[in-house]
Short mmCIF file of C-alpha atoms and ligand atoms in Angstrom, two decimals:
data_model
loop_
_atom_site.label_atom_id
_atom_site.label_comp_id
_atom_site.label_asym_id
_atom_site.label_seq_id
_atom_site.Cartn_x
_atom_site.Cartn_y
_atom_site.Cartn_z
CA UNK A 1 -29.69 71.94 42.62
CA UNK A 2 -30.83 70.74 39.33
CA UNK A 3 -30.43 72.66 36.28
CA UNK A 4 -29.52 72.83 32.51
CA UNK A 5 -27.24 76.02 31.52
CA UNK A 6 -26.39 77.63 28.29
CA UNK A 7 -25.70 81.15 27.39
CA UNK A 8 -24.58 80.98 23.78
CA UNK A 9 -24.95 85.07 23.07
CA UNK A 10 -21.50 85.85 21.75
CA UNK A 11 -20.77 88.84 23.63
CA UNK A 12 -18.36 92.17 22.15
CA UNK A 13 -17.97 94.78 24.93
CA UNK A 14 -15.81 97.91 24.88
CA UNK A 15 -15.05 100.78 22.70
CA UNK A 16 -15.72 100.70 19.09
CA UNK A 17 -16.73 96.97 19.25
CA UNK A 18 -19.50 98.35 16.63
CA UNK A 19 -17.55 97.02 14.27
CA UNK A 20 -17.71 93.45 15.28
CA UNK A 21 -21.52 93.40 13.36
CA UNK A 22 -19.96 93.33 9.55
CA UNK A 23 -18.44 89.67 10.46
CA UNK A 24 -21.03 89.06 12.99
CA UNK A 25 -23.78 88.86 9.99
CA UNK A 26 -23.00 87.25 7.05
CA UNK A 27 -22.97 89.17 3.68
CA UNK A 28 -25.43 86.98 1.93
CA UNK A 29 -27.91 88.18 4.67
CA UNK A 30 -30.46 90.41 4.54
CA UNK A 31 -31.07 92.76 7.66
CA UNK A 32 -33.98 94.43 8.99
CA UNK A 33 -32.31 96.82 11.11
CA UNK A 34 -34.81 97.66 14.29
CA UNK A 35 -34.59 100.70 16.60
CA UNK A 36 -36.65 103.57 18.55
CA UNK A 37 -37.85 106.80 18.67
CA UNK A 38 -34.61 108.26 17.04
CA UNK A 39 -31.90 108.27 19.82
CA UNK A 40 -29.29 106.50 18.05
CA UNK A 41 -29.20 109.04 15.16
CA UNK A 42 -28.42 111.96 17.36
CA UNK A 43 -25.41 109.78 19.20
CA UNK A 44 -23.44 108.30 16.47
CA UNK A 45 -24.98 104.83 17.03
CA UNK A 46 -27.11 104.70 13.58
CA UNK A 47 -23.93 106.44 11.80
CA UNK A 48 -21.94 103.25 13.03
CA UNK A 49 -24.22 100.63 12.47
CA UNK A 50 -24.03 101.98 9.40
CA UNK A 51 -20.31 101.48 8.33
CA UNK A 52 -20.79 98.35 9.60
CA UNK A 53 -23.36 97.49 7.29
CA UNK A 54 -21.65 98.84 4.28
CA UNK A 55 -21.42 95.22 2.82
CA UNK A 56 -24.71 94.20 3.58
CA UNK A 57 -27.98 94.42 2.13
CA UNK A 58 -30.35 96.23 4.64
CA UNK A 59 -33.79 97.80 5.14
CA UNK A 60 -34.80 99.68 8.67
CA UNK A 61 -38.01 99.99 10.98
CA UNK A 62 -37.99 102.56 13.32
CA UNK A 63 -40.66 104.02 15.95
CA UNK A 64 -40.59 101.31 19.02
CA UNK A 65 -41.63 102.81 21.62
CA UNK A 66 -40.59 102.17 25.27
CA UNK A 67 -42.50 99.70 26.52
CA UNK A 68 -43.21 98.47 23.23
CA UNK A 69 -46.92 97.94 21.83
CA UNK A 70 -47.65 94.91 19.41
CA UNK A 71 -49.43 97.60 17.51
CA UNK A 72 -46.04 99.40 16.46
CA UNK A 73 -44.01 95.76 16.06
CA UNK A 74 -47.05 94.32 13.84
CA UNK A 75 -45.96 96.79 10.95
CA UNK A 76 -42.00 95.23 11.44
CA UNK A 77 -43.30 91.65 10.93
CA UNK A 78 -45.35 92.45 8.00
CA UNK A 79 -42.15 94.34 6.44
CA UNK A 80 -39.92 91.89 7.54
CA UNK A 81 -42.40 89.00 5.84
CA UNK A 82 -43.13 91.33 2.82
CA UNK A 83 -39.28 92.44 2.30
CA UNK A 84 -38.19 88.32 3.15
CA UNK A 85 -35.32 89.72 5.83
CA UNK A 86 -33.05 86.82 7.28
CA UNK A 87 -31.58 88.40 9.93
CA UNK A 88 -33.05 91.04 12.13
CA UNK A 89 -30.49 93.92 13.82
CA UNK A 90 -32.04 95.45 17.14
CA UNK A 91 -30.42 98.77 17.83
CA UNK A 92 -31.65 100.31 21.19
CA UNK A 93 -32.81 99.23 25.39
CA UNK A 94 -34.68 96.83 26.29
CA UNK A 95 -37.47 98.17 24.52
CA UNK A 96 -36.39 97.53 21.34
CA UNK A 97 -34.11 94.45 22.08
CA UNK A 98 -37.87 92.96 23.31
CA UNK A 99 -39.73 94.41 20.25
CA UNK A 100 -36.94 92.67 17.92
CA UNK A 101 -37.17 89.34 19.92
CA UNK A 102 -41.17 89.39 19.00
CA UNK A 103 -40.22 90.74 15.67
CA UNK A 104 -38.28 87.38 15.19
CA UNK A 105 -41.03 85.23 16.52
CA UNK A 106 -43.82 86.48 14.44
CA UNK A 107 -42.26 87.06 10.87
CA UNK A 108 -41.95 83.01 11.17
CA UNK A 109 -45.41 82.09 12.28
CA UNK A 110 -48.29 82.35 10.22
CA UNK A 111 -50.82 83.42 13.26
CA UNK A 112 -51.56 86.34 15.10
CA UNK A 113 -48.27 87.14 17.11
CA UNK A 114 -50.07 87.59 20.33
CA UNK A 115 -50.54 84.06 20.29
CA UNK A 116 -46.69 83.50 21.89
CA UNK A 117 -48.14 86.45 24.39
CA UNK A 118 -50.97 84.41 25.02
CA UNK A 119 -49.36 81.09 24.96
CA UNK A 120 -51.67 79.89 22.12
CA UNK A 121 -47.89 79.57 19.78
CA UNK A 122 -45.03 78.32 21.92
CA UNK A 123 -42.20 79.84 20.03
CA UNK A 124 -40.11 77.18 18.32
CA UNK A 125 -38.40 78.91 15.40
CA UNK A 126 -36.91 82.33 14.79
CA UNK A 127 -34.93 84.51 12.94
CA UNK A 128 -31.32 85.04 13.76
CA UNK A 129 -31.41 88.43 15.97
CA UNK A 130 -28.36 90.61 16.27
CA UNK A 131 -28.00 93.26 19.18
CA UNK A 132 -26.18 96.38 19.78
CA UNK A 133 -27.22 97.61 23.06
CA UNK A 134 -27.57 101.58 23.88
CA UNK A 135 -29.00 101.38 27.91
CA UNK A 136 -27.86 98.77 29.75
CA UNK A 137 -30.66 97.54 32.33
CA UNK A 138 -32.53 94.62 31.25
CA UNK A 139 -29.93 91.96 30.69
CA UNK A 140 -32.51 91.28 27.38
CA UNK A 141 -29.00 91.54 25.32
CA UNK A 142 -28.35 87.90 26.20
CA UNK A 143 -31.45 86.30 27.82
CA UNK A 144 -34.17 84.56 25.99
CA UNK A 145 -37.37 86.91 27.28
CA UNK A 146 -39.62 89.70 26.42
CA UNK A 147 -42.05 91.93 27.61
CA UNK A 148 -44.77 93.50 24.96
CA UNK A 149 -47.97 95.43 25.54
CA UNK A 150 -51.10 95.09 23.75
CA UNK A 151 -52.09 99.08 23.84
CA UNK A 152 -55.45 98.80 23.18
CA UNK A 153 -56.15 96.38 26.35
CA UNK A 154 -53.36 97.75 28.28
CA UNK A 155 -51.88 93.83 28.95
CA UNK A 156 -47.93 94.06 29.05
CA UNK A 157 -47.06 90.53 28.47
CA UNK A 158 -43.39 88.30 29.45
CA UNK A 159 -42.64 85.86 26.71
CA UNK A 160 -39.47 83.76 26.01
CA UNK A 161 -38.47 80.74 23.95
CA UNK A 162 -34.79 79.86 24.34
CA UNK A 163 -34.46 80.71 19.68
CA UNK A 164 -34.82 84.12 20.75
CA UNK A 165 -31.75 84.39 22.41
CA UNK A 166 -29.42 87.30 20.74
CA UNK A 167 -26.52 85.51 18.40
CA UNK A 168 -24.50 88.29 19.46
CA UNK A 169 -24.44 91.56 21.36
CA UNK A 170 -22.51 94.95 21.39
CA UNK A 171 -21.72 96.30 24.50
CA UNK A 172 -19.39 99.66 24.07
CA UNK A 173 -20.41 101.87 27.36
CA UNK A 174 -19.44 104.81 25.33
CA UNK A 175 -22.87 104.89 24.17
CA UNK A 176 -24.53 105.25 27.52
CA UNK A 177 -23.06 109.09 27.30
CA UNK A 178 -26.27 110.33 25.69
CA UNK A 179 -28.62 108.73 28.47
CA UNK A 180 -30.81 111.37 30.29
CA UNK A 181 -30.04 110.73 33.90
CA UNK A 182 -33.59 108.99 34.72
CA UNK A 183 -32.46 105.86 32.21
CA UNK A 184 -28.95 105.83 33.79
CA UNK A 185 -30.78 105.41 37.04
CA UNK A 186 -33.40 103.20 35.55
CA UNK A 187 -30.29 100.79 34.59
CA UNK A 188 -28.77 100.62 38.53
CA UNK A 189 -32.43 99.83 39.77
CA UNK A 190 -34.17 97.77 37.30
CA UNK A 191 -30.98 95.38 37.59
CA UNK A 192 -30.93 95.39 41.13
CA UNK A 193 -34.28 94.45 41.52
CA UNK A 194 -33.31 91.24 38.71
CA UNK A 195 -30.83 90.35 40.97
CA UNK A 196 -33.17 90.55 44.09
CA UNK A 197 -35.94 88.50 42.14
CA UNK A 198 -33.46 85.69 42.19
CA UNK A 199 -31.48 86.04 45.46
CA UNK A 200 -34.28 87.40 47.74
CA UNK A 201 -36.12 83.88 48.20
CA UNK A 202 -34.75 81.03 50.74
CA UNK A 203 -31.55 79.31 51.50
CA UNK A 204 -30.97 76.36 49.36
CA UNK A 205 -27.10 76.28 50.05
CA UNK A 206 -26.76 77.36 46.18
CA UNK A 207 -22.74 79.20 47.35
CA UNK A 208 -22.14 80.09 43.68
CA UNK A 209 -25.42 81.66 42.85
CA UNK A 210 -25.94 83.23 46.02
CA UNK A 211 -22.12 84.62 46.30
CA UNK A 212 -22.02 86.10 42.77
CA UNK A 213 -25.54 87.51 43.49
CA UNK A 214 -23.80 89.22 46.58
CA UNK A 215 -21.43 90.51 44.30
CA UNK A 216 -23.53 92.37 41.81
CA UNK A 217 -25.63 94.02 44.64
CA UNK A 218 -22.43 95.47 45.74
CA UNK A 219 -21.19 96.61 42.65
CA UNK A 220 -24.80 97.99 41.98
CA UNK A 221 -24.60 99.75 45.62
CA UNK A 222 -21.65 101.22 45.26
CA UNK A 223 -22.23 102.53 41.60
CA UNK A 224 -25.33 104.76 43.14
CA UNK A 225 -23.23 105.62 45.93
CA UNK A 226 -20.59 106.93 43.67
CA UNK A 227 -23.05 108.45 41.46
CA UNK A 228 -21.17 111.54 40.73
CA UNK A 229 -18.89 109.37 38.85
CA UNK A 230 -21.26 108.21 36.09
CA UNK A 231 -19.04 110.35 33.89
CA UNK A 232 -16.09 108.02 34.18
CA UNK A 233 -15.38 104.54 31.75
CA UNK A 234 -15.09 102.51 35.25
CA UNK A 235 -18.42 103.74 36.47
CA UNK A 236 -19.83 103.23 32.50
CA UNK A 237 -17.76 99.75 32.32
CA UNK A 238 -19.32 98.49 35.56
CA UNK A 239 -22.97 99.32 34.88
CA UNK A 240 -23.29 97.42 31.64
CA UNK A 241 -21.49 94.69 32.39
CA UNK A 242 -22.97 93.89 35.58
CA UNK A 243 -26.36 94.93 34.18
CA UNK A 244 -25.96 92.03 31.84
CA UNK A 245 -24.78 89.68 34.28
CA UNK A 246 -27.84 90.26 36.61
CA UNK A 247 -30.10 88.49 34.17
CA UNK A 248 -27.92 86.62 32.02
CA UNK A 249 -29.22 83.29 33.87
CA UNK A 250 -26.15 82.40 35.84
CA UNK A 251 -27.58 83.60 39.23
CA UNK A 252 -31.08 82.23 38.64
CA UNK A 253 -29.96 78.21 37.61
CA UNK A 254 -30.90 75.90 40.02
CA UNK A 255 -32.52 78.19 42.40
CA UNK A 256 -35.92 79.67 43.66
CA UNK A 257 -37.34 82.66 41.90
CA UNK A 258 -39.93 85.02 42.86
CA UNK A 259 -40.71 87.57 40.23
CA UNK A 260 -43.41 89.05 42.04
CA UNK A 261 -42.09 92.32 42.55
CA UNK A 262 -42.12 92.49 38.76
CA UNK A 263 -45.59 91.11 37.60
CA UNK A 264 -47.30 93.64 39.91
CA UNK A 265 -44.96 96.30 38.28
CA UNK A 266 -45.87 95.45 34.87
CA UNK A 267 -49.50 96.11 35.49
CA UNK A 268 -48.55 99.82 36.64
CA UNK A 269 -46.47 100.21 33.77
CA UNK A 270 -49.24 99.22 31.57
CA UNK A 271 -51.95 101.28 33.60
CA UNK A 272 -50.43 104.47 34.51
CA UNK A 273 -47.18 104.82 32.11
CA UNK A 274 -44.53 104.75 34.96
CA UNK A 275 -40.83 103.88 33.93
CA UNK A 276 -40.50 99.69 34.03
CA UNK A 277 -37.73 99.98 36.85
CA UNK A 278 -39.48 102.88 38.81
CA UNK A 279 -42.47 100.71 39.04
CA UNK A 280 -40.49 98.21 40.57
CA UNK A 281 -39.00 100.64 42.72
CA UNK A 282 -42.84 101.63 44.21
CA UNK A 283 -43.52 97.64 44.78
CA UNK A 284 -40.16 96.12 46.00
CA UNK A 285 -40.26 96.95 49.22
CA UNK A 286 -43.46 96.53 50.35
CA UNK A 287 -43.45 92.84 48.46
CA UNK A 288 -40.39 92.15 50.67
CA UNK A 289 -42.63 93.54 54.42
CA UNK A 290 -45.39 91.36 53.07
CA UNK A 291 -43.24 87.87 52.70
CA UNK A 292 -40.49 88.48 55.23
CA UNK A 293 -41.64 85.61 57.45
CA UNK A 294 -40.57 83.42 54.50
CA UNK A 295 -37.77 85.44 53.43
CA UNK A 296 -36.05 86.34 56.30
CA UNK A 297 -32.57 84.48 56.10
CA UNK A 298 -31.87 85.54 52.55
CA UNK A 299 -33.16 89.37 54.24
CA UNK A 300 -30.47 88.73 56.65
CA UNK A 301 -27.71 87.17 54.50
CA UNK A 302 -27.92 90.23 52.12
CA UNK A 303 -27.90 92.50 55.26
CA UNK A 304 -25.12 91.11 56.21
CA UNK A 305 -22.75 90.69 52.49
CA UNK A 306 -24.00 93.44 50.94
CA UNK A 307 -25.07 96.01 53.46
CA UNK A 308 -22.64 95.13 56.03
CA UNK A 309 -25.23 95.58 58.78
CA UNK A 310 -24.69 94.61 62.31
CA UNK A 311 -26.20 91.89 63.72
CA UNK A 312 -29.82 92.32 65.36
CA UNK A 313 -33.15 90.83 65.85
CA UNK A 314 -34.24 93.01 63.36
CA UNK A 315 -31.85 92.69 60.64
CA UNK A 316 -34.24 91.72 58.10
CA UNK A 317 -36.14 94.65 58.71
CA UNK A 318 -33.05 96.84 58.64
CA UNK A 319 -32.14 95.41 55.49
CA UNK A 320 -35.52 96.31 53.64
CA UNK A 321 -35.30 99.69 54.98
CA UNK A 322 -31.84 100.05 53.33
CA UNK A 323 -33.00 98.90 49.82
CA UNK A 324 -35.58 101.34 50.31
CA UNK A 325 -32.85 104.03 51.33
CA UNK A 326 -30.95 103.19 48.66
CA UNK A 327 -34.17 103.87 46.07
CA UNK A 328 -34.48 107.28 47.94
CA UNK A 329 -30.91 108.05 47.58
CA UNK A 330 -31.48 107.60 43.96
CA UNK A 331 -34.41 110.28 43.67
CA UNK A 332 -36.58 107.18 42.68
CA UNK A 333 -39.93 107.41 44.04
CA UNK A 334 -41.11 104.06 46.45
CA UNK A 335 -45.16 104.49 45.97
CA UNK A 336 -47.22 105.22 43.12
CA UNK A 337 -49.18 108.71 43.59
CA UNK A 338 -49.66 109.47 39.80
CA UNK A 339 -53.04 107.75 39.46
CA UNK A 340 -55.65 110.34 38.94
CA UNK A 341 -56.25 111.26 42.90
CA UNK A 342 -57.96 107.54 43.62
CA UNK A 343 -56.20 104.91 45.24
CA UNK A 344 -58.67 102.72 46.06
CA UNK A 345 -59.46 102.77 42.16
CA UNK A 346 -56.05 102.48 41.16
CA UNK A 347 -55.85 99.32 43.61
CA UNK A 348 -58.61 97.51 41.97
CA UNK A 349 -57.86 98.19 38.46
CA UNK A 350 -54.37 96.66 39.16
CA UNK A 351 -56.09 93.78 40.25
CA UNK A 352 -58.27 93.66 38.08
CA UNK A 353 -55.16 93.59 35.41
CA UNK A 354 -53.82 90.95 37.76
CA UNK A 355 -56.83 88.39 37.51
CA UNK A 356 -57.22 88.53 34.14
CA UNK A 357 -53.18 87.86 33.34
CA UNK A 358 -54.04 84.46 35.66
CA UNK A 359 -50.99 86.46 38.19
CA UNK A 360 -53.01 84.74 40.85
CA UNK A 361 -50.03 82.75 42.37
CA UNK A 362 -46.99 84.63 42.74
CA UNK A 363 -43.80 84.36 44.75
CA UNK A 364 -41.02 81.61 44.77
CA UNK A 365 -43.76 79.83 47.01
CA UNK A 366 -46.76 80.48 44.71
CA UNK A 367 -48.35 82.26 47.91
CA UNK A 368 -49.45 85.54 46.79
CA UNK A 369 -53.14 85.36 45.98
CA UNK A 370 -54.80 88.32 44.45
CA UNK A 371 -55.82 88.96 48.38
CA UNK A 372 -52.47 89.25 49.74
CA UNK A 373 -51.54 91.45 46.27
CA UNK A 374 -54.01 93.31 47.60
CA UNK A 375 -52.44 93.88 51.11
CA UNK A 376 -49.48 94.57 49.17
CA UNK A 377 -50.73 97.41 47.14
CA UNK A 378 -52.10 99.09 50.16
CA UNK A 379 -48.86 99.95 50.87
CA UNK A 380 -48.03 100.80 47.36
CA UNK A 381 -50.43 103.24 45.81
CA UNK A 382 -51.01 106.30 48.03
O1 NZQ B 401 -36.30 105.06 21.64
P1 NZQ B 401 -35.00 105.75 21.74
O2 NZQ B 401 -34.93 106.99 20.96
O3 NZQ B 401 -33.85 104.84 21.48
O4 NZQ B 401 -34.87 106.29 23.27
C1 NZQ B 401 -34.81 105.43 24.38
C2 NZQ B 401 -36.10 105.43 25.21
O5 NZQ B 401 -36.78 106.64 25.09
C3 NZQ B 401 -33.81 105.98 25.35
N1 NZQ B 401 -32.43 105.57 25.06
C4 NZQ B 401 -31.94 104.31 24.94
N2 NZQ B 401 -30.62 104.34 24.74
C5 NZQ B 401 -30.25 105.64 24.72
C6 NZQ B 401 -31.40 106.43 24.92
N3 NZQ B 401 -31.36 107.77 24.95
C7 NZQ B 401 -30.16 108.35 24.78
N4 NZQ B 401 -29.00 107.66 24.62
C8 NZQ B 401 -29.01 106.31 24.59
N5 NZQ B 401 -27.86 105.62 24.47
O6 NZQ B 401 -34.20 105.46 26.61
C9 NZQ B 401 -35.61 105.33 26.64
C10 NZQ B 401 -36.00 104.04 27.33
O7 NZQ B 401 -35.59 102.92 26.58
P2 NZQ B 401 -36.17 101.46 26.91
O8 NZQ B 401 -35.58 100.52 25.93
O9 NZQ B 401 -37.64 101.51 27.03
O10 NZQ B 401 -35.60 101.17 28.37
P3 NZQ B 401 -35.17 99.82 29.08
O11 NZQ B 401 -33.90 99.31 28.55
O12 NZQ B 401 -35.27 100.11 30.51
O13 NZQ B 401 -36.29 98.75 28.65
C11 NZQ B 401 -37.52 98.66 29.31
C12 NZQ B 401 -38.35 97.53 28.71
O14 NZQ B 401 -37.73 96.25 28.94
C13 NZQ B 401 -38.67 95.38 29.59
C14 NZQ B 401 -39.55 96.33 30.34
O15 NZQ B 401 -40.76 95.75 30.73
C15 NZQ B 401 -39.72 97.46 29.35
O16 NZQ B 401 -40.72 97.14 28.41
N6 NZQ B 401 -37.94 94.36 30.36
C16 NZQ B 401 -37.32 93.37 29.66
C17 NZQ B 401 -36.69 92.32 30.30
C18 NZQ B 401 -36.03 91.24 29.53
N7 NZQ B 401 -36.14 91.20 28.22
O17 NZQ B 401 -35.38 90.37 30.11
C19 NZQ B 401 -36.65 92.20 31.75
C20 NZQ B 401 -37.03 93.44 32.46
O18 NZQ B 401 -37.48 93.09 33.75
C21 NZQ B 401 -38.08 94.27 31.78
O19 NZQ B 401 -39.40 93.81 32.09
ZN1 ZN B 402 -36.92 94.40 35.17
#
């Protein structure tokens, strides 16, 4: 285990913890507030970001869309260049959260902003962002990453630099009351796949990581098995918090990653428009078939701590048939059949999307060639 580990995002979770922005930012600041298509003025969000502001000078961009397109976030840089903003307020999911972090990137750098995309500009300096999170799923409220599109080529793009990590975050779980049920459900499985991406590799003896990895699963398990409580603070409480923990960087220090699941999923997002977590959902498993020579311990470890399976020859096969239960149980669909009646198409354009990204080593053991993506799609896109 070798690692270096810093979270510095000051975090302010529970009720009414709104508030917490007016001495978060300093008055002498001036804040581009960010958010998206308009949900936060029909909850009360906006109205409380608001009061909080009352001391501060502020301007606002709205309009980021989920998934959000460099095409939209281009017109925040240029305000928040033209209008010389010092601290930049993302109001909204991951979505917007990501759309700010670029936002921060670009309004220092006197480039094209898809150069930190591209890797042409390797982000050094930033301006101060601010969160106040309204779906929990991404963990992007404290972690250094990204994801932006580029609409007009359809490339959806990870980026990270560790100056765009949030100065703060608001977590108050009353907010998640206005989330249609898909995003809710969204949250439990684009977190549980985070958690997967870092657990699901090989044993490395790494007890901590691996035990509070255990631990999240579970909580995520049992908060879509007690679905019908989603009404309740617990079941709120639970969700975000554990949500942020999944990709916080705690459970990834030190230890193998494999990301795969979520590079092919990217590409479907950016191809056919599905939901980021429900394209993960359609890949996951068969990913998991494909490598389960080389995963098989951690398969039967997690069958074991966090399905509480019985013992078998087959237990890592059991256990990838439960995380595909537990997508089913969920109403979340496991293959991709929304692309225009042609599979084989829809096969080759994602690898297509693949090759030119350079995705042409993935996996914690850099063994998934475009071929065996390939395999792994077959099972995928029906
Ligand atoms: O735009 P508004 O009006 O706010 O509506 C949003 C949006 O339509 C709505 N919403 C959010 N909070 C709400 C609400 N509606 C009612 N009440 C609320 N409280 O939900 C919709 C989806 O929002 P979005 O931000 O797109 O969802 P999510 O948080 O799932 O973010 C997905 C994006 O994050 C990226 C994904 O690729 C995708 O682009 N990811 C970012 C990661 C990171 N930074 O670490 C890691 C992830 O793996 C992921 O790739
Ligand atoms: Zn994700």
């Amino acid at each position: 285990m070798k690692f270096s580990y810093s979270n510095s995002t000051r975090i302010h979770f529970g009720k009414e913890q709104t508030q917490s922005i007016a001495k978060e930012i300093p008055t002498d600041k001036k804040v581009l507030l960010i958010y998206g298509g308009g949900s936060i003025k029909k909850n009360g969000v906006y109205d409380q970001v608001k009061a909080a502001l009352a001391d501060h000078q502020w301007i606002e961009f709205s309009g980021v869309e989920p998934n959000p397109t460099v095409e939209t976030l281009d017109k925040a840089v240029a305000l928040a260049k033209s209008e010389q903003v010092d601290y930049v307020l993302a109001v909204g999911g991951g979505s917007v959260i990501d759309g700010s972090k670029y936002v921060v990137a670009a309004a220092l750098y006197d480039g094209d902003g898809w150069d930190i995309m591209t890797g042409k500009y390797r982000v050094k300096k930033a301006l101060p962002l601010g969160v106040v999170l309204t779906l929990p799923a991404t963990g992007s409220e404290s972690n250094s990453g990204g994801v932006v599109t580029k609409k007009a080529t359809q490339d959806k793009l990870p980026f990270g630099a560790p100056v765009l990590r949030p100065v703060f975050a608001v977590m108050d779980p009353d907010v998640m009351k206005t989330l249609p049920e898909r995003q809710l459900i969204n949250g439990i499985v684009d977190a549980w796949v985070h958690v997967c991406e870092q657990y699901l590799t090989y044993p490395t003896g790494a007890m901590v990581q691996d035990g509070y990895a255990e631990t999240l699963l579970r909580n995520l398990k049992f908060l879509a098995e007690q679905y019908d409580q989603r009404d309740s603070d617990s079941w709120r409480e639970n969700l975000m918090w554990t949500a942020n923990q999944a990709l916080n960087g705690l459970i990834g220090a030190g230890v193998p990653q494999d990301w795969a699941t979520h590079m092919m999923g990217h590409e479907i997002t950016a191809l056919y428009g599905v939901d980021h977590a429900r394209s993960l959902a359609m890949v996951h498993a068969s990913v998991l078939r494909h490598e389960i020579a080389t995963k098989r311990e951690k398969l039967e470890q997690m069958g074991r701590n966090v399905f509480a399976l019985d013992e078998s020859d087959n237990l890592a096969e059991a256990t990838i048939d439960a995380i595909e239960a537990l997508y089913r149980q969920l109403d979340v669909a496991t293959q991709l059949t929304d692309h225009q009646g042609d599979a084989a198409k829809a096969i080759d354009n994602i690898i297509q999307q693949l090759e030119t990204h350079r995705m042409l080593k993935l996996g914690e053991h850099r063994t998934i060639t475009l071929e065996q993506s390939r395999e792994i799609l077959k099972q995928v896109v029906a």
